[in-house]
Amino acid sequence: MDRNQEMKLLGFCGILKETFKLIFSHKKLFTQITLAFIIPLSLIFQANIITSHLLISKIFEEKDSLEPTDFNIYKYSNLKFSNLKSFKWAAYWVLSQIAYYIPILILSLLCTSTVVYSVFCNYTAKDVTFKKTIAIVPKIWKQVLCTFLVSFGIVFLYEYVLGAILAFISGFLFKGFTTIIAVVILILYLAGSIYITVIWHLGIVVSVLEQNVYGIKAIKKSKNLVKGKFGVAVGMLLVFSVCSVAIDAVFQNFVVRDDWSLDWGIRIGIGIFCVILLLLLILFGLVVQTVIYFVCKSYLNEDFAANSAMNAPQQKATAVQEQLPV
């Protein structure tokens, strides 16, 4: 059985096994990528949680207005502008979010490009080093950035604009029998959110690997690719989402808010442990979504290297040689 046929048969457990195999067979390469990009990304994620907590406590007078849910996520719906202590701190929070998203975007682009290219080289029998993964970034960053921005726009419109509209409508329906309708709307909304997340994650991989396929084209291509393995992709997304929420909950409860009155040494230790878990989750998540891309390609009987952006220079060189007189 050739490699394509083997990939086609991979299910949930098979993809996880393949991910572990890839990472442990290229430990040096993935360690270098982790040290260069994933650790800074994880630290910024956790630092933003601390910064947001401190600034929000400065913005609002009443600590009781910050009621934690089961996962310690604040109920912003309970916060009223009448409770604002200082618009200055609100401005600081907005600026901190801008300062947060810029490095997050840059590091996410670098992480995704290098990890995806590393997996691609493994499946196409190409030699790969950390320097080679870095060298590929200038060739593809524009199309990857375009797909990132398009994906962000789609997510923003769906989760915030449409979500706000549906929340407003549902507010009138949570009464009596119409509660059932509101619950159905909520379920459909969550299903749509999961679908969009799966598509844009795969779309990012498409924009890294496929020549001149980015933005809306990458989203459409990923939509067609994932059809045969959509259930597996959703399962992976749910598992990684649960792990992410669990890490965030532990970090907020034991490090940021410290409801347990723990010693500073223990809090720092838990914080470091959460950062390690998060960076491992990011690395495994990136490798998993790349493996899913190749599984989907195999399922549709598409060649791994066909239309690859990585082969563009080689294809151009071959075309020039064919045009030269003998």
Short mmCIF file of C-alpha atoms in Angstrom, two decimals:
data_model
loop_
_atom_site.label_atom_id
_atom_site.label_comp_id
_atom_site.label_asym_id
_atom_site.label_seq_id
_atom_site.Cartn_x
_atom_site.Cartn_y
_atom_site.Cartn_z
CA MET A 1 0.00 0.00 0.00
CA ASP A 2 1.49 3.39 -1.04
CA ARG A 3 1.64 6.49 1.14
CA ASN A 4 -1.47 8.09 -0.42
CA GLN A 5 -3.60 5.03 0.30
CA GLU A 6 -2.32 4.87 3.88
CA MET A 7 -3.17 8.54 4.44
CA LYS A 8 -6.63 8.08 2.96
CA LEU A 9 -7.50 5.48 5.59
CA LEU A 10 -6.41 7.55 8.59
CA GLY A 11 -9.16 8.36 11.07
CA PHE A 12 -9.16 10.28 14.37
CA CYS A 13 -6.69 8.05 16.21
CA GLY A 14 -4.62 7.50 13.07
CA ILE A 15 -4.12 11.25 12.61
CA LEU A 16 -3.05 11.64 16.24
CA LYS A 17 -0.61 8.75 15.85
CA GLU A 18 0.76 10.26 12.63
CA THR A 19 1.19 13.62 14.39
CA PHE A 20 3.21 12.09 17.22
CA LYS A 21 5.29 10.18 14.68
CA LEU A 22 6.08 13.34 12.70
CA ILE A 23 7.04 15.42 15.73
CA PHE A 24 9.22 12.77 17.37
CA SER A 25 10.96 11.88 14.09
CA HIS A 26 11.92 15.54 13.61
CA LYS A 27 12.48 16.54 17.24
CA LYS A 28 15.34 18.92 16.52
CA LEU A 29 13.45 20.85 13.82
CA PHE A 30 10.23 21.23 15.80
CA THR A 31 12.18 22.14 18.94
CA GLN A 32 13.86 24.97 17.01
CA ILE A 33 10.50 26.20 15.69
CA THR A 34 9.05 26.02 19.19
CA LEU A 35 11.91 27.98 20.75
CA ALA A 36 11.87 30.63 18.02
CA PHE A 37 8.14 31.23 17.56
CA ILE A 38 5.78 29.09 19.64
CA ILE A 39 7.19 29.93 23.07
CA PRO A 40 6.94 33.72 22.44
CA LEU A 41 3.41 33.18 21.09
CA SER A 42 2.38 31.24 24.22
CA LEU A 43 3.90 33.85 26.53
CA ILE A 44 2.02 36.65 24.76
CA PHE A 45 -1.26 34.71 25.03
CA GLN A 46 -0.84 34.31 28.79
CA ALA A 47 0.48 37.84 29.32
CA ASN A 48 -2.64 39.20 27.62
CA ILE A 49 -4.84 37.36 30.13
CA ILE A 50 -2.97 38.99 33.03
CA THR A 51 -2.96 42.44 31.40
CA SER A 52 -6.66 42.29 30.57
CA HIS A 53 -7.51 41.23 34.13
CA LEU A 54 -5.53 44.10 35.65
CA LEU A 55 -6.89 46.74 33.26
CA ILE A 56 -10.52 45.63 33.57
CA SER A 57 -10.26 45.80 37.36
CA LYS A 58 -9.02 49.39 36.93
CA ILE A 59 -11.76 50.30 34.46
CA PHE A 60 -14.71 49.20 36.61
CA GLU A 61 -15.34 50.26 40.18
CA GLU A 62 -17.15 47.21 41.46
CA LYS A 63 -15.23 43.96 41.65
CA ASP A 64 -18.55 42.18 42.08
CA SER A 65 -19.47 43.20 38.54
CA LEU A 66 -16.79 40.81 37.32
CA GLU A 67 -18.62 37.58 38.04
CA PRO A 68 -16.76 34.48 36.86
CA THR A 69 -18.54 31.70 35.03
CA ASP A 70 -17.64 28.04 35.46
CA PHE A 71 -14.53 28.65 33.36
CA ASN A 72 -13.77 31.99 35.03
CA ILE A 73 -14.67 33.99 31.93
CA TYR A 74 -16.12 37.32 32.97
CA LYS A 75 -19.72 38.07 32.17
CA TYR A 76 -19.20 41.25 30.24
CA SER A 77 -22.96 41.54 29.80
CA ASN A 78 -23.16 42.50 33.50
CA LEU A 79 -20.70 45.37 33.10
CA LYS A 80 -22.39 48.75 32.80
CA PHE A 81 -20.90 52.01 31.57
CA SER A 82 -22.23 53.61 34.76
CA ASN A 83 -19.64 51.52 36.64
CA LEU A 84 -16.75 52.95 34.64
CA LYS A 85 -14.07 54.35 36.93
CA SER A 86 -11.80 55.79 34.25
CA PHE A 87 -11.97 56.13 30.49
CA LYS A 88 -8.17 56.46 30.61
CA TRP A 89 -7.85 52.82 31.68
CA ALA A 90 -10.39 51.83 29.03
CA ALA A 91 -8.17 53.52 26.42
CA TYR A 92 -5.16 51.64 27.82
CA TRP A 93 -7.06 48.37 27.43
CA VAL A 94 -7.90 49.14 23.78
CA LEU A 95 -4.25 50.03 23.08
CA SER A 96 -3.09 46.86 24.81
CA GLN A 97 -5.34 44.78 22.57
CA ILE A 98 -3.92 46.48 19.46
CA ALA A 99 -0.38 45.89 20.75
CA TYR A 100 -1.39 42.27 21.48
CA TYR A 101 -2.83 41.38 18.07
CA ILE A 102 0.09 42.69 15.98
CA PRO A 103 2.77 40.33 17.41
CA ILE A 104 0.18 37.54 17.62
CA LEU A 105 -0.49 37.90 13.88
CA ILE A 106 3.23 37.95 13.01
CA LEU A 107 4.13 34.98 15.23
CA SER A 108 1.07 32.99 14.09
CA LEU A 109 2.12 33.53 10.48
CA LEU A 110 5.67 32.37 11.23
CA CYS A 111 4.54 29.36 13.30
CA THR A 112 2.03 28.21 10.72
CA SER A 113 4.32 28.66 7.72
CA THR A 114 7.30 26.86 9.24
CA VAL A 115 5.34 23.95 10.73
CA VAL A 116 3.23 23.40 7.61
CA TYR A 117 6.30 23.52 5.35
CA SER A 118 8.12 21.05 7.61
CA VAL A 119 5.27 18.54 7.33
CA PHE A 120 5.06 19.13 3.57
CA CYS A 121 8.76 18.30 3.17
CA ASN A 122 8.27 15.07 5.09
CA TYR A 123 5.46 13.92 2.79
CA THR A 124 7.24 14.94 -0.42
CA ALA A 125 10.63 13.45 0.57
CA LYS A 126 12.41 16.83 0.66
CA ASP A 127 15.30 17.62 2.97
CA VAL A 128 14.29 20.23 5.51
CA THR A 129 16.18 22.29 8.08
CA PHE A 130 15.19 25.21 10.28
CA LYS A 131 16.95 27.64 7.93
CA LYS A 132 14.99 26.28 4.96
CA THR A 133 11.69 26.70 6.80
CA ILE A 134 12.59 30.32 7.55
CA ALA A 135 13.65 30.91 3.93
CA ILE A 136 10.20 29.91 2.68
CA VAL A 137 8.40 32.62 4.68
CA PRO A 138 9.26 35.60 2.38
CA LYS A 139 7.84 33.65 -0.59
CA ILE A 140 4.43 32.95 0.94
CA TRP A 141 3.80 35.50 3.70
CA LYS A 142 1.59 37.75 1.58
CA GLN A 143 -0.88 35.03 0.62
CA VAL A 144 -0.90 33.58 4.15
CA LEU A 145 -1.52 37.05 5.62
CA CYS A 146 -4.33 37.62 3.11
CA THR A 147 -6.01 34.37 4.19
CA PHE A 148 -5.54 35.26 7.87
CA LEU A 149 -7.25 38.63 7.34
CA VAL A 150 -10.09 37.18 5.26
CA SER A 151 -10.64 34.49 7.90
CA PHE A 152 -10.63 37.09 10.66
CA GLY A 153 -13.20 39.15 8.74
CA ILE A 154 -15.49 36.14 8.29
CA VAL A 155 -15.18 35.13 11.96
CA PHE A 156 -15.79 38.71 13.12
CA LEU A 157 -18.92 39.10 10.99
CA TYR A 158 -20.29 35.74 12.07
CA GLU A 159 -19.44 35.65 15.78
CA TYR A 160 -19.81 39.31 16.69
CA VAL A 161 -22.19 40.91 14.19
CA LEU A 162 -24.48 37.95 13.53
CA GLY A 163 -23.97 36.70 17.10
CA ALA A 164 -25.10 40.05 18.53
CA ILE A 165 -28.18 40.07 16.30
CA LEU A 166 -29.13 36.51 17.26
CA ALA A 167 -28.50 37.24 20.95
CA PHE A 168 -30.83 40.23 20.71
CA ILE A 169 -33.54 38.15 19.02
CA SER A 170 -33.09 35.24 21.43
CA GLY A 171 -33.52 37.64 24.36
CA PHE A 172 -37.17 37.97 23.38
CA LEU A 173 -37.60 34.24 22.81
CA PHE A 174 -36.42 32.91 26.19
CA LYS A 175 -39.96 33.01 27.50
CA GLY A 176 -42.27 30.03 27.71
CA PHE A 177 -42.53 27.76 24.65
CA THR A 178 -40.37 30.04 22.49
CA THR A 179 -37.37 29.01 24.61
CA ILE A 180 -37.14 25.91 22.41
CA ILE A 181 -36.75 28.14 19.34
CA ALA A 182 -34.01 30.13 21.09
CA VAL A 183 -32.17 26.91 21.97
CA VAL A 184 -32.41 25.70 18.37
CA ILE A 185 -31.00 29.05 17.16
CA LEU A 186 -28.14 28.73 19.66
CA ILE A 187 -27.32 25.17 18.53
CA LEU A 188 -27.35 26.19 14.85
CA TYR A 189 -25.15 29.19 15.64
CA LEU A 190 -22.59 27.03 17.46
CA ALA A 191 -22.64 24.49 14.62
CA GLY A 192 -21.97 27.30 12.14
CA SER A 193 -19.12 28.59 14.30
CA ILE A 194 -17.51 25.13 14.39
CA TYR A 195 -17.89 24.77 10.61
CA ILE A 196 -16.28 28.16 9.93
CA THR A 197 -13.39 27.41 12.31
CA VAL A 198 -12.63 24.08 10.63
CA ILE A 199 -12.73 25.69 7.17
CA TRP A 200 -10.48 28.64 7.96
CA HIS A 201 -7.93 26.51 9.81
CA LEU A 202 -7.58 24.29 6.76
CA GLY A 203 -7.65 27.37 4.51
CA ILE A 204 -4.48 28.67 6.18
CA VAL A 205 -2.68 25.41 5.33
CA VAL A 206 -3.95 25.67 1.74
CA SER A 207 -2.59 29.21 1.41
CA VAL A 208 0.85 28.04 2.64
CA LEU A 209 1.16 25.07 0.30
CA GLU A 210 -0.78 25.84 -2.87
CA GLN A 211 0.39 28.28 -5.50
CA ASN A 212 -1.81 31.37 -6.04
CA VAL A 213 -4.53 30.01 -3.74
CA TYR A 214 -5.21 32.45 -0.91
CA GLY A 215 -7.96 34.58 0.62
CA ILE A 216 -11.44 33.56 -0.51
CA LYS A 217 -9.92 31.02 -2.95
CA ALA A 218 -8.19 29.24 -0.06
CA ILE A 219 -11.41 29.20 1.96
CA LYS A 220 -13.34 27.72 -0.99
CA LYS A 221 -10.61 25.16 -1.64
CA SER A 222 -10.56 24.06 2.02
CA LYS A 223 -14.36 23.78 1.94
CA ASN A 224 -14.10 21.29 -0.94
CA LEU A 225 -11.13 19.46 0.56
CA VAL A 226 -12.63 18.76 3.98
CA LYS A 227 -15.89 17.19 2.75
CA GLY A 228 -14.75 13.60 3.08
CA LYS A 229 -13.10 14.03 6.48
CA PHE A 230 -15.25 16.74 8.05
CA GLY A 231 -16.25 14.60 11.04
CA VAL A 232 -12.62 13.89 11.91
CA ALA A 233 -11.71 17.59 11.56
CA VAL A 234 -14.58 18.60 13.87
CA GLY A 235 -13.56 15.97 16.41
CA MET A 236 -9.99 17.31 16.44
CA LEU A 237 -11.23 20.88 16.80
CA LEU A 238 -13.44 19.99 19.77
CA VAL A 239 -10.64 18.10 21.56
CA PHE A 240 -8.15 20.94 21.13
CA SER A 241 -10.78 23.53 22.11
CA VAL A 242 -11.56 21.67 25.35
CA CYS A 243 -7.83 21.44 26.13
CA SER A 244 -7.39 25.17 25.43
CA VAL A 245 -10.31 26.11 27.70
CA ALA A 246 -8.96 23.84 30.46
CA ILE A 247 -5.49 25.45 30.30
CA ASP A 248 -7.05 28.92 30.31
CA ALA A 249 -9.26 28.05 33.29
CA VAL A 250 -6.33 26.74 35.34
CA PHE A 251 -4.20 29.78 34.48
CA GLN A 252 -6.93 32.25 35.42
CA ASN A 253 -7.98 30.51 38.63
CA PHE A 254 -4.57 29.66 40.06
CA VAL A 255 -2.27 32.31 38.58
CA VAL A 256 -4.26 35.44 37.68
CA ARG A 257 -7.02 35.58 40.31
CA ASP A 258 -5.50 33.23 42.90
CA ASP A 259 -8.76 32.37 44.69
CA TRP A 260 -6.82 29.71 46.59
CA SER A 261 -4.31 32.17 48.17
CA LEU A 262 -1.35 30.18 46.93
CA ASP A 263 2.28 31.03 47.54
CA TRP A 264 3.93 33.08 44.77
CA GLY A 265 6.35 30.25 44.00
CA ILE A 266 3.48 27.81 43.43
CA ARG A 267 1.63 30.36 41.26
CA ILE A 268 4.73 30.92 39.11
CA GLY A 269 5.20 27.15 38.81
CA ILE A 270 1.58 26.67 37.70
CA GLY A 271 1.99 29.56 35.24
CA ILE A 272 5.09 27.97 33.68
CA PHE A 273 3.28 24.61 33.52
CA CYS A 274 0.34 26.26 31.70
CA VAL A 275 2.69 27.93 29.20
CA ILE A 276 4.35 24.55 28.48
CA LEU A 277 0.96 22.90 27.97
CA LEU A 278 -0.17 25.73 25.69
CA LEU A 279 2.95 25.64 23.50
CA LEU A 280 2.61 21.86 23.14
CA LEU A 281 -1.06 22.32 22.24
CA ILE A 282 -0.18 24.93 19.59
CA LEU A 283 2.53 22.71 18.07
CA PHE A 284 0.35 19.61 18.00
CA GLY A 285 -2.58 21.65 16.65
CA LEU A 286 -0.56 23.01 13.74
CA VAL A 287 0.82 19.58 12.84
CA VAL A 288 -2.62 17.99 13.15
CA GLN A 289 -4.31 20.50 10.82
CA THR A 290 -1.52 19.97 8.27
CA VAL A 291 -1.90 16.19 8.49
CA ILE A 292 -5.66 16.61 8.00
CA TYR A 293 -4.91 18.61 4.84
CA PHE A 294 -2.86 15.71 3.41
CA VAL A 295 -5.45 13.16 4.52
CA CYS A 296 -8.11 15.17 2.66
CA LYS A 297 -5.85 15.38 -0.42
CA SER A 298 -5.40 11.60 -0.32
CA TYR A 299 -9.13 11.05 0.12
CA LEU A 300 -9.75 13.05 -3.08
CA ASN A 301 -6.85 11.27 -4.85
CA GLU A 302 -4.92 14.52 -5.33
CA ASP A 303 -1.15 14.56 -5.64
CA PHE A 304 0.59 16.03 -2.59
CA ALA A 305 2.97 18.16 -4.64
CA ALA A 306 0.51 19.18 -7.37
CA ASN A 307 0.04 22.94 -7.68
CA SER A 308 2.34 23.44 -4.71
CA ALA A 309 3.74 26.90 -4.10
CA MET A 310 6.93 25.19 -2.93
CA ASN A 311 7.48 23.75 -6.40
CA ALA A 312 6.91 27.04 -8.22
CA PRO A 313 10.61 27.99 -8.60
CA GLN A 314 11.45 24.47 -9.80
CA GLN A 315 8.53 24.50 -12.26
CA LYS A 316 9.66 27.85 -13.67
CA ALA A 317 13.23 26.59 -14.09
CA THR A 318 12.01 23.48 -15.91
CA ALA A 319 9.85 25.60 -18.23
CA VAL A 320 12.83 27.80 -19.13
CA GLN A 321 15.04 24.80 -19.83
CA GLU A 322 12.39 23.34 -22.15
CA GLN A 323 12.32 26.57 -24.13
CA LEU A 324 16.12 26.66 -24.65
CA PRO A 325 17.32 25.52 -28.10
CA VAL A 326 19.11 22.18 -28.16
#
